[in-house]
Amino acid sequence: MNVRELCLGALTFGEASGYDLKKFFESTFSQFCAAGYGSIYPALAELAAEGLVRCTGEAQAGRPERKLYQVTEAGRKAFVDSLLQASPTHRVKSDFLVVLYFAHLLPTAHLEAFLDKRIAGLEQQIGFLKTCHRGAKDSTQNNKLVRGYGLAVMSAAHDYLRRHHHEIIQMAAASPAGQRPRRDSATLTADARQA
Amino acid sequence: MNVRELCLGALTFGEASGYDLKKFFESTFSQFCAAGYGSIYPALAELAAEGLVRCTGEAQAGRPERKLYQVTEAGRKAFVDSLLQASPTHRVKSDFLVVLYFAHLLPTAHLEAFLDKRIAGLEQQIGFLKTCHRGAKDSTQNNKLVRGYGLAVMSAAHDYLRRHHHEIIQMAAASPAGQRPRRDSATLTADARQA
DNA sequence: TGTGCCATGTAACGGGTTACATGATTGT
DNA sequence: ACAATCATGTAACCCGTTACATGGCACA
């Protein structure tokens, strides 16, 4: 699922400009994918060249022209095909968890601030998901379920972090500079074997 | 947090070869980051050139030589610095959720198989996390907490999907070819505004 | 006046994945 | 014999992010 296909999919809900698509991706979609102008505009141009979308340039009074894109029949078919071929991938890339894994190298104060920042971030996202259901077309059944999924997962993460807050803090290095005694002659191989 | 820093961090647990690191990343780490040989080996070479790691080539009897790497004092410091500067990023990239969002375009049978595949995948990962605590150095407190986090989140996802299984299936298109009536003259703009 | 939103695009850069290339040992 | 595991690396490619470039309108 690259930006190209994502745009195609978003356009199945109705015509939109590149700018609109960006905003759309920042809504419920933001949970599980991201796209900037730098990938959206080239993707739209590509799709138009292949005949998967049609562009109706709309020169507005005064304003810079607004290019509205619609999916063509071929585009719709191509998108459904890509959905059918997709595998249920789900990748997480988390600096937060990496830092948590190396918590013993950090001073207590820093770790606590870091953890609190993450908790605050989760609360913000949960709040956003709870309110973003207001809006006409967006409150379809599929959107509701995907939002519900996000809420369930994020709430679980939030609960876990709050519940283990003190345990996590206790892992931090007592010394402010993070200078800890190293395990001597340790090897990673033992851990690796059991993977 | 790129592969370079990840390698550096992994080596703080003890010396290892590129091969070992790959295995290590496939363990608990696999939840929140990934790295292939194509990025590990160049990263190690780079780190060695900068003096952040030291390489002790170990020519084994018969076998291809095994290069063991250790962090230097400079490397350790550099790693702690990068931890201190890291922000609690947490990105999800999920084709699964994208497909779920467009479930109305898919035939029932396909959607059900897709969902079941994801549920099975989650069960497998949960099982893996539950068993992978066995192993000497790996069962430190930080590892335990990170694993616990993963278990909490994945269990929540699993529960949610099982609980809403029938609702999700009902979103699928009744017709096997996914030919649904389109919403006429729909626009994405209304949805986008509320983002 | 100046900040922020609407609106479209380009170009360089960074970074990871995939595929390729090689080769010995151990277990079936 | 054949597959799997150990073991190291290179090169092409894909793809997305970031920064840059531009410009009018609306609101404070």
Short mmCIF file of C-alpha atoms (C1' of nucleotides) in Angstrom, two decimals:
data_model
loop_
_atom_site.label_atom_id
_atom_site.label_comp_id
_atom_site.label_asym_id
_atom_site.label_seq_id
_atom_site.Cartn_x
_atom_site.Cartn_y
_atom_site.Cartn_z
CA MET A 1 0.00 0.00 0.00
CA ASN A 2 1.88 3.02 -1.18
CA VAL A 3 0.70 6.60 -1.46
CA ARG A 4 -0.42 5.99 -5.02
CA GLU A 5 -2.97 3.36 -4.01
CA LEU A 6 -3.97 5.32 -0.94
CA CYS A 7 -4.91 8.29 -3.10
CA LEU A 8 -6.85 6.06 -5.43
CA GLY A 9 -8.75 4.63 -2.49
CA ALA A 10 -9.51 7.99 -0.94
CA LEU A 11 -10.90 9.17 -4.25
CA THR A 12 -13.44 6.33 -4.28
CA PHE A 13 -15.26 8.39 -1.64
CA GLY A 14 -15.59 11.27 -4.06
CA GLU A 15 -13.60 13.80 -6.03
CA ALA A 16 -10.91 15.76 -4.25
CA SER A 17 -7.81 17.86 -4.73
CA GLY A 18 -4.32 16.97 -3.56
CA TYR A 19 -4.78 19.36 -0.72
CA ASP A 20 -8.02 17.69 0.32
CA LEU A 21 -6.36 14.29 0.25
CA LYS A 22 -3.63 15.45 2.61
CA LYS A 23 -6.28 16.63 5.07
CA PHE A 24 -8.17 13.38 4.68
CA PHE A 25 -5.05 11.39 5.49
CA GLU A 26 -4.57 13.47 8.60
CA SER A 27 -7.96 12.37 9.91
CA THR A 28 -8.75 8.78 10.93
CA PHE A 29 -6.14 7.55 8.50
CA SER A 30 -3.31 9.18 10.41
CA GLN A 31 -3.36 6.23 12.83
CA PHE A 32 -1.92 3.83 10.32
CA CYS A 33 -0.42 5.74 7.46
CA ALA A 34 1.00 9.10 6.51
CA ALA A 35 1.58 11.04 3.32
CA GLY A 36 3.00 14.45 2.56
CA TYR A 37 2.52 16.71 -0.44
CA GLY A 38 5.82 15.51 -1.75
CA SER A 39 4.33 12.10 -2.43
CA ILE A 40 0.69 12.97 -3.04
CA TYR A 41 1.12 15.35 -5.97
CA PRO A 42 3.50 13.16 -7.95
CA ALA A 43 1.22 10.18 -7.26
CA LEU A 44 -1.81 12.02 -8.64
CA ALA A 45 0.09 13.05 -11.75
CA GLU A 46 1.16 9.46 -12.27
CA LEU A 47 -2.35 8.12 -11.79
CA ALA A 48 -3.72 10.69 -14.23
CA ALA A 49 -1.12 9.70 -16.83
CA GLU A 50 -2.19 6.08 -16.49
CA GLY A 51 -5.86 6.93 -16.83
CA LEU A 52 -6.76 5.70 -13.37
CA VAL A 53 -7.98 9.14 -12.34
CA ARG A 54 -9.40 12.05 -14.32
CA CYS A 55 -8.51 15.62 -13.54
CA THR A 56 -10.98 18.44 -13.88
CA GLY A 57 -9.02 21.64 -13.42
CA GLU A 58 -11.18 24.13 -11.65
CA ALA A 59 -9.94 27.66 -12.00
CA GLN A 60 -11.50 29.53 -9.14
CA ALA A 61 -12.12 33.24 -8.98
CA GLY A 62 -8.87 34.82 -7.94
CA ARG A 63 -7.50 31.82 -6.06
CA PRO A 64 -4.89 29.50 -7.51
CA GLU A 65 -6.54 26.87 -9.64
CA ARG A 66 -7.87 23.87 -7.81
CA LYS A 67 -7.40 20.55 -9.54
CA LEU A 68 -10.14 18.09 -8.69
CA TYR A 69 -9.50 14.43 -9.32
CA GLN A 70 -12.03 11.63 -9.80
CA VAL A 71 -11.45 7.89 -10.09
CA THR A 72 -12.17 6.36 -13.46
CA GLU A 73 -13.75 2.94 -13.90
CA ALA A 74 -10.27 1.52 -14.56
CA GLY A 75 -8.96 3.19 -11.43
CA ARG A 76 -11.70 1.73 -9.30
CA LYS A 77 -10.97 -1.72 -10.65
CA ALA A 78 -7.24 -1.31 -10.10
CA PHE A 79 -7.83 -0.26 -6.52
CA VAL A 80 -10.10 -3.20 -5.70
CA ASP A 81 -7.48 -5.49 -7.24
CA SER A 82 -4.78 -4.07 -5.04
CA LEU A 83 -7.02 -4.53 -2.01
CA LEU A 84 -7.58 -8.15 -2.97
CA GLN A 85 -3.86 -8.75 -3.30
CA ALA A 86 -2.90 -6.97 -0.09
CA SER A 87 -1.63 -9.02 2.81
CA PRO A 88 -2.59 -8.05 6.38
CA THR A 89 0.69 -6.27 7.13
CA HIS A 90 0.98 -4.34 10.36
CA ARG A 91 4.31 -2.72 11.12
CA VAL A 92 5.23 -0.65 14.12
CA LYS A 93 8.24 1.62 14.22
CA SER A 94 8.64 2.99 17.70
CA ASP A 95 11.49 5.04 19.06
CA PHE A 96 9.55 5.15 22.28
CA LEU A 97 9.89 1.41 22.81
CA VAL A 98 13.54 1.45 21.81
CA VAL A 99 14.24 4.03 24.49
CA LEU A 100 12.21 2.01 26.99
CA TYR A 101 14.33 -1.01 26.16
CA PHE A 102 17.46 0.93 27.05
CA ALA A 103 15.93 2.69 30.04
CA HIS A 104 18.74 1.47 32.30
CA LEU A 105 21.14 3.79 30.48
CA LEU A 106 19.14 6.93 31.23
CA PRO A 107 18.86 9.16 34.29
CA THR A 108 15.60 8.86 36.22
CA ALA A 109 14.38 12.40 35.61
CA HIS A 110 14.81 12.15 31.88
CA LEU A 111 13.09 8.80 31.64
CA GLU A 112 10.13 10.04 33.64
CA ALA A 113 9.71 13.12 31.44
CA PHE A 114 10.01 10.93 28.37
CA LEU A 115 7.38 8.50 29.60
CA ASP A 116 5.01 11.29 30.57
CA LYS A 117 5.39 12.83 27.15
CA ARG A 118 4.38 9.57 25.54
CA ILE A 119 1.40 9.18 27.86
CA ALA A 120 0.29 12.72 27.07
CA GLY A 121 0.66 11.98 23.37
CA LEU A 122 -1.53 8.91 23.69
CA GLU A 123 -4.18 10.88 25.55
CA GLN A 124 -4.19 13.47 22.83
CA GLN A 125 -4.60 10.89 20.11
CA ILE A 126 -7.36 9.13 22.02
CA GLY A 127 -9.15 12.44 22.47
CA PHE A 128 -8.79 13.16 18.78
CA LEU A 129 -10.19 9.80 17.75
CA LYS A 130 -13.12 10.22 20.10
CA THR A 131 -14.14 13.55 18.64
CA CYS A 132 -13.32 13.05 14.98
CA HIS A 133 -16.41 10.97 14.33
CA ARG A 134 -18.42 14.17 13.95
CA GLY A 135 -18.56 14.91 10.25
CA ALA A 136 -20.97 13.77 7.61
CA LYS A 137 -19.53 11.12 5.31
CA ASP A 138 -16.87 10.02 7.70
CA SER A 139 -19.24 8.33 10.10
CA THR A 140 -19.80 5.25 7.99
CA GLN A 141 -19.63 1.83 9.55
CA ASN A 142 -16.13 1.00 8.35
CA ASN A 143 -14.71 4.23 9.65
CA LYS A 144 -16.36 3.65 13.00
CA LEU A 145 -14.82 0.20 13.30
CA VAL A 146 -11.35 1.36 12.34
CA ARG A 147 -11.60 4.19 14.84
CA GLY A 148 -12.81 1.75 17.46
CA TYR A 149 -9.80 -0.44 16.78
CA GLY A 150 -7.47 2.50 17.28
CA LEU A 151 -9.19 3.47 20.50
CA ALA A 152 -9.00 -0.07 21.85
CA VAL A 153 -5.31 -0.40 21.10
CA MET A 154 -4.30 3.05 22.31
CA SER A 155 -6.32 2.74 25.48
CA ALA A 156 -4.58 -0.55 26.21
CA ALA A 157 -1.19 1.09 25.68
CA HIS A 158 -2.19 4.00 27.87
CA ASP A 159 -3.43 1.76 30.67
CA TYR A 160 -0.32 -0.37 30.55
CA LEU A 161 2.01 2.60 30.79
CA ARG A 162 0.07 4.18 33.64
CA ARG A 163 -0.12 0.93 35.51
CA HIS A 164 3.59 0.21 35.19
CA HIS A 165 4.71 3.79 35.55
CA HIS A 166 6.68 3.28 38.75
CA GLU A 167 8.25 0.02 37.57
CA ILE A 168 9.50 1.74 34.46
CA ILE A 169 10.96 4.65 36.37
CA GLN A 170 12.76 2.26 38.67
CA MET A 171 14.64 0.84 35.70
CA ALA A 172 16.43 4.11 35.12
CA ALA A 173 20.00 4.64 36.18
CA ALA A 174 20.29 6.22 39.61
CA SER A 175 23.28 8.30 38.55
CA PRO A 176 22.36 11.40 36.55
CA ALA A 177 24.91 10.79 33.82
CA GLY A 178 23.75 7.30 33.00
CA GLN A 179 27.12 5.78 33.85
CA ARG A 180 26.33 2.24 34.75
CA PRO A 181 28.62 -0.68 35.39
CA ARG A 182 28.80 -2.83 32.28
CA ARG A 183 28.21 -6.51 32.27
CA ASP A 184 31.62 -8.00 31.69
CA SER A 185 32.36 -10.20 28.74
CA ALA A 186 28.70 -10.46 27.91
CA THR A 187 27.62 -11.83 24.59
CA LEU A 188 24.49 -11.38 22.58
CA THR A 189 24.67 -14.81 21.07
CA ALA A 190 22.89 -16.52 23.95
CA ASP A 191 19.90 -14.23 23.53
CA ALA A 192 19.98 -14.53 19.80
CA ARG A 193 19.83 -18.32 19.80
CA GLN A 194 16.48 -18.42 21.48
CA ALA A 195 14.89 -16.19 18.86
CA MET B 1 16.57 5.77 15.49
CA ASN B 2 18.10 4.24 12.45
CA VAL B 3 19.76 0.87 12.06
CA ARG B 4 23.11 2.42 12.89
CA GLU B 5 22.02 3.45 16.38
CA LEU B 6 20.09 0.25 16.87
CA CYS B 7 23.23 -1.78 16.28
CA LEU B 8 25.16 0.41 18.66
CA GLY B 9 22.49 -0.12 21.30
CA ALA B 10 22.35 -3.86 20.83
CA LEU B 11 26.10 -4.05 21.25
CA THR B 12 25.87 -2.42 24.68
CA PHE B 13 24.61 -5.82 25.83
CA GLY B 14 27.81 -7.46 24.69
CA GLU B 15 29.89 -8.21 21.64
CA ALA B 16 28.21 -9.73 18.62
CA SER B 17 28.52 -10.32 14.89
CA GLY B 18 26.26 -8.87 12.22
CA TYR B 19 24.55 -12.20 12.00
CA ASP B 20 23.91 -12.22 15.74
CA LEU B 21 22.44 -8.72 15.59
CA LYS B 22 19.98 -9.75 12.94
CA LYS B 23 18.78 -12.59 15.15
CA PHE B 24 18.60 -10.27 18.11
CA PHE B 25 16.42 -7.84 16.17
CA GLU B 26 14.10 -10.70 15.28
CA SER B 27 13.46 -11.39 18.95
CA THR B 28 11.60 -8.96 21.23
CA PHE B 29 12.74 -6.09 19.04
CA SER B 30 10.78 -7.32 16.07
CA GLN B 31 7.66 -5.76 17.58
CA PHE B 32 8.80 -2.23 16.94
CA CYS B 33 11.64 -2.25 14.47
CA ALA B 34 13.20 -4.29 11.72
CA ALA B 35 16.56 -4.52 10.03
CA GLY B 36 17.97 -6.68 7.28
CA TYR B 37 21.55 -7.62 6.45
CA GLY B 38 21.50 -4.97 3.78
CA SER B 39 21.44 -2.28 6.43
CA ILE B 40 23.22 -3.99 9.33
CA TYR B 41 26.54 -4.75 7.64
CA PRO B 42 27.05 -1.30 6.12
CA ALA B 43 26.06 0.24 9.47
CA LEU B 44 28.68 -1.80 11.32
CA ALA B 45 31.37 -0.86 8.82
CA GLU B 46 30.43 2.80 9.23
CA LEU B 47 30.47 2.61 13.01
CA ALA B 48 33.86 0.90 12.96
CA ALA B 49 35.25 3.61 10.68
CA GLU B 50 34.09 6.24 13.15
CA GLY B 51 35.59 4.43 16.09
CA LEU B 52 32.27 3.85 17.82
CA VAL B 53 32.75 0.09 17.65
CA ARG B 54 35.82 -2.10 17.55
CA CYS B 55 36.02 -5.19 15.39
CA THR B 56 37.87 -8.29 16.45
CA GLY B 57 37.97 -10.57 13.42
CA GLU B 58 37.70 -14.12 14.58
CA ALA B 59 38.82 -16.61 11.98
CA GLN B 60 37.17 -19.86 12.95
CA ALA B 61 38.34 -23.31 12.01
CA GLY B 62 37.06 -23.97 8.52
CA ARG B 63 34.06 -21.65 8.77
CA PRO B 64 33.96 -18.21 7.17
CA GLU B 65 35.51 -15.69 9.50
CA ARG B 66 33.27 -14.30 12.16
CA LYS B 67 33.64 -10.61 12.89
CA LEU B 68 32.81 -9.74 16.45
CA TYR B 69 32.05 -6.14 17.28
CA GLN B 70 32.25 -4.36 20.64
CA VAL B 71 31.17 -0.85 21.58
CA THR B 72 33.94 1.55 22.46
CA GLU B 73 33.65 4.15 25.21
CA ALA B 74 32.93 6.77 22.52
CA GLY B 75 30.26 4.54 21.04
CA ARG B 76 28.55 4.07 24.36
CA LYS B 77 28.50 7.80 24.92
CA ALA B 78 27.19 8.46 21.41
CA PHE B 79 24.39 5.96 21.95
CA VAL B 80 23.29 7.44 25.27
CA ASP B 81 23.30 10.85 23.61
CA SER B 82 21.04 9.65 20.83
CA LEU B 83 18.70 8.13 23.43
CA LEU B 84 18.57 11.44 25.26
CA GLN B 85 17.72 13.29 22.06
CA ALA B 86 15.10 10.83 20.85
CA SER B 87 11.48 11.86 20.85
CA PRO B 88 8.79 9.30 21.74
CA THR B 89 7.83 8.54 18.15
CA HIS B 90 5.42 5.71 17.51
CA ARG B 91 4.36 5.11 13.93
CA VAL B 92 2.06 2.43 12.63
CA LYS B 93 1.92 1.40 9.01
CA SER B 94 -0.91 -1.05 8.52
CA ASP B 95 -2.20 -2.44 5.27
CA PHE B 96 -4.60 -4.43 7.38
CA LEU B 97 -6.39 -1.31 8.60
CA VAL B 98 -6.40 0.22 5.14
CA VAL B 99 -8.18 -2.84 3.81
CA LEU B 100 -10.60 -2.74 6.73
CA TYR B 101 -11.36 0.86 5.90
CA PHE B 102 -12.33 -0.16 2.38
CA ALA B 103 -14.11 -3.35 3.44
CA HIS B 104 -17.27 -2.31 1.61
CA LEU B 105 -15.48 -2.81 -1.69
CA LEU B 106 -14.63 -6.45 -1.02
CA PRO B 107 -16.62 -9.69 -1.30
CA THR B 108 -17.66 -11.22 2.01
CA ALA B 109 -15.64 -14.42 1.67
CA HIS B 110 -12.43 -12.58 0.94
CA LEU B 111 -12.86 -10.16 3.81
CA GLU B 112 -13.52 -12.97 6.25
CA ALA B 113 -10.42 -14.87 5.17
CA PHE B 114 -8.40 -11.68 5.41
CA LEU B 115 -9.63 -10.92 8.90
CA ASP B 116 -9.01 -14.46 10.07
CA LYS B 117 -5.50 -14.31 8.71
CA ARG B 118 -4.82 -11.19 10.74
CA ILE B 119 -6.30 -12.73 13.88
CA ALA B 120 -4.14 -15.82 13.41
CA GLY B 121 -1.11 -13.61 12.92
CA LEU B 122 -1.83 -11.80 16.16
CA GLU B 123 -2.22 -15.07 18.02
CA GLN B 124 1.10 -16.24 16.69
CA GLN B 125 2.86 -13.07 17.75
CA ILE B 126 1.27 -13.20 21.19
CA GLY B 127 2.39 -16.79 21.57
CA PHE B 128 5.88 -15.85 20.50
CA LEU B 129 6.11 -13.00 23.00
CA LYS B 130 4.83 -15.23 25.76
CA THR B 131 7.51 -17.86 25.21
CA CYS B 132 10.48 -15.72 24.22
CA HIS B 133 11.23 -14.68 27.78
CA ARG B 134 13.12 -17.92 28.26
CA GLY B 135 16.77 -17.17 27.61
CA ALA B 136 19.45 -15.93 29.93
CA LYS B 137 20.28 -12.27 29.40
CA ASP B 138 17.04 -11.45 27.74
CA SER B 139 14.95 -11.67 30.89
CA THR B 140 16.01 -8.36 32.34
CA GLN B 141 13.45 -5.97 33.74
CA ASN B 142 13.37 -3.64 30.74
CA ASN B 143 12.86 -6.47 28.31
CA LYS B 144 10.05 -7.83 30.45
CA LEU B 145 8.27 -4.48 30.46
CA VAL B 146 8.62 -3.98 26.73
CA ARG B 147 7.31 -7.48 26.13
CA GLY B 148 4.46 -6.79 28.51
CA TYR B 149 3.59 -3.68 26.55
CA GLY B 150 3.49 -5.65 23.33
CA LEU B 151 1.31 -8.31 24.90
CA ALA B 152 -1.12 -5.73 26.27
CA VAL B 153 -1.49 -3.97 22.95
CA MET B 154 -1.74 -7.09 20.82
CA SER B 155 -4.21 -8.72 23.15
CA ALA B 156 -6.38 -5.62 22.96
CA ALA B 157 -6.24 -5.73 19.16
CA HIS B 158 -7.06 -9.43 19.19
CA ASP B 159 -10.00 -9.00 21.53
CA TYR B 160 -11.38 -6.12 19.52
CA LEU B 161 -11.24 -8.03 16.25
CA ARG B 162 -12.84 -11.13 17.72
CA ARG B 163 -15.55 -9.12 19.42
CA HIS B 164 -16.43 -7.19 16.27
CA HIS B 165 -15.88 -10.06 13.88
CA HIS B 166 -19.47 -10.27 12.67
CA GLU B 167 -19.83 -6.49 12.38
CA ILE B 168 -16.77 -6.33 10.19
CA ILE B 169 -17.96 -9.12 7.95
CA GLN B 170 -21.28 -7.40 7.52
CA MET B 171 -19.52 -4.42 6.00
CA ALA B 172 -18.39 -6.43 3.01
CA ALA B 173 -20.11 -6.16 -0.32
CA ALA B 174 -22.83 -8.76 -0.78
CA SER B 175 -21.98 -9.22 -4.46
CA PRO B 176 -18.91 -11.39 -5.05
CA ALA B 177 -17.32 -8.99 -7.52
CA GLY B 178 -17.32 -6.03 -5.22
CA GLN B 179 -19.50 -3.98 -7.58
CA ARG B 180 -21.20 -1.51 -5.35
CA PRO B 181 -23.36 1.44 -6.20
CA ARG B 182 -21.26 4.57 -5.90
CA ARG B 183 -22.33 7.56 -3.93
CA ASP B 184 -23.21 10.14 -6.54
CA SER B 185 -21.38 13.44 -6.69
CA ALA B 186 -19.74 12.79 -3.37
CA THR B 187 -16.89 14.95 -2.21
CA LEU B 188 -14.12 14.36 0.24
CA THR B 189 -13.94 17.98 1.24
CA ALA B 190 -16.66 17.72 3.86
CA ASP B 191 -14.77 14.96 5.64
CA ALA B 192 -11.48 16.75 5.29
CA ARG B 193 -12.71 19.95 6.91
CA GLN B 194 -13.33 18.27 10.23
CA ALA B 195 -9.80 16.93 10.44
"C1'" DT C 1 1.05 44.37 8.70
"C1'" DG C 2 1.60 39.87 9.49
"C1'" DT C 3 0.11 35.33 10.51
"C1'" DG C 4 -2.27 31.46 8.90
"C1'" DC C 5 -4.81 28.94 5.53
"C1'" DC C 6 -5.54 27.57 0.70
"C1'" DA C 7 -3.10 25.51 -3.16
"C1'" DT C 8 0.40 23.19 -6.28
"C1'" DG C 9 4.40 21.55 -7.31
"C1'" DT C 10 9.96 20.23 -7.72
"C1'" DA C 11 14.46 18.41 -6.32
"C1'" DA C 12 17.64 16.57 -3.36
"C1'" DC C 13 18.45 13.57 0.03
"C1'" DG C 14 18.20 9.69 3.14
"C1'" DG C 15 17.33 5.22 4.32
"C1'" DG C 16 15.72 0.66 4.11
"C1'" DT C 17 14.35 -3.58 1.26
"C1'" DT C 18 15.34 -6.92 -2.19
"C1'" DA C 19 18.09 -9.44 -4.89
"C1'" DC C 20 22.42 -11.06 -5.93
"C1'" DA C 21 26.97 -13.42 -5.00
"C1'" DT C 22 29.64 -16.87 -2.30
"C1'" DG C 23 30.80 -20.77 0.36
"C1'" DA C 24 31.53 -24.08 4.28
"C1'" DT C 25 29.31 -27.11 7.79
"C1'" DT C 26 25.73 -29.95 9.86
"C1'" DG C 27 21.89 -32.68 9.89
"C1'" DT C 28 18.26 -35.79 7.08
"C1'" DA D 1 22.57 -35.74 -2.08
"C1'" DC D 2 19.94 -31.88 -0.36
"C1'" DA D 3 18.30 -28.61 2.65
"C1'" DA D 4 19.11 -25.64 6.30
"C1'" DT D 5 22.01 -22.86 9.09
"C1'" DC D 6 26.05 -20.03 9.67
"C1'" DA D 7 28.29 -16.00 7.73
"C1'" DT D 8 29.51 -11.60 5.11
"C1'" DG D 9 28.89 -8.43 2.03
"C1'" DT D 10 27.43 -5.31 -2.52
"C1'" DA D 11 24.41 -2.79 -5.65
"C1'" DA D 12 20.25 -1.41 -7.51
"C1'" DC D 13 16.05 0.16 -6.50
"C1'" DC D 14 11.95 2.00 -4.28
"C1'" DC D 15 9.88 5.21 -1.80
"C1'" DG D 16 9.02 8.68 1.33
"C1'" DT D 17 10.54 12.92 3.86
"C1'" DT D 18 12.29 17.53 3.87
"C1'" DA D 19 13.18 21.73 2.10
"C1'" DC D 20 12.48 24.91 -1.29
"C1'" DA D 21 9.68 27.96 -4.47
"C1'" DT D 22 5.39 30.66 -5.26
"C1'" DG D 23 1.31 33.41 -4.46
"C1'" DG D 24 -3.36 35.12 -3.29
"C1'" DC D 25 -6.94 35.61 0.30
"C1'" DA D 26 -8.87 36.37 4.99
"C1'" DC D 27 -8.72 37.74 9.49
"C1'" DA D 28 -6.74 40.13 13.51
#
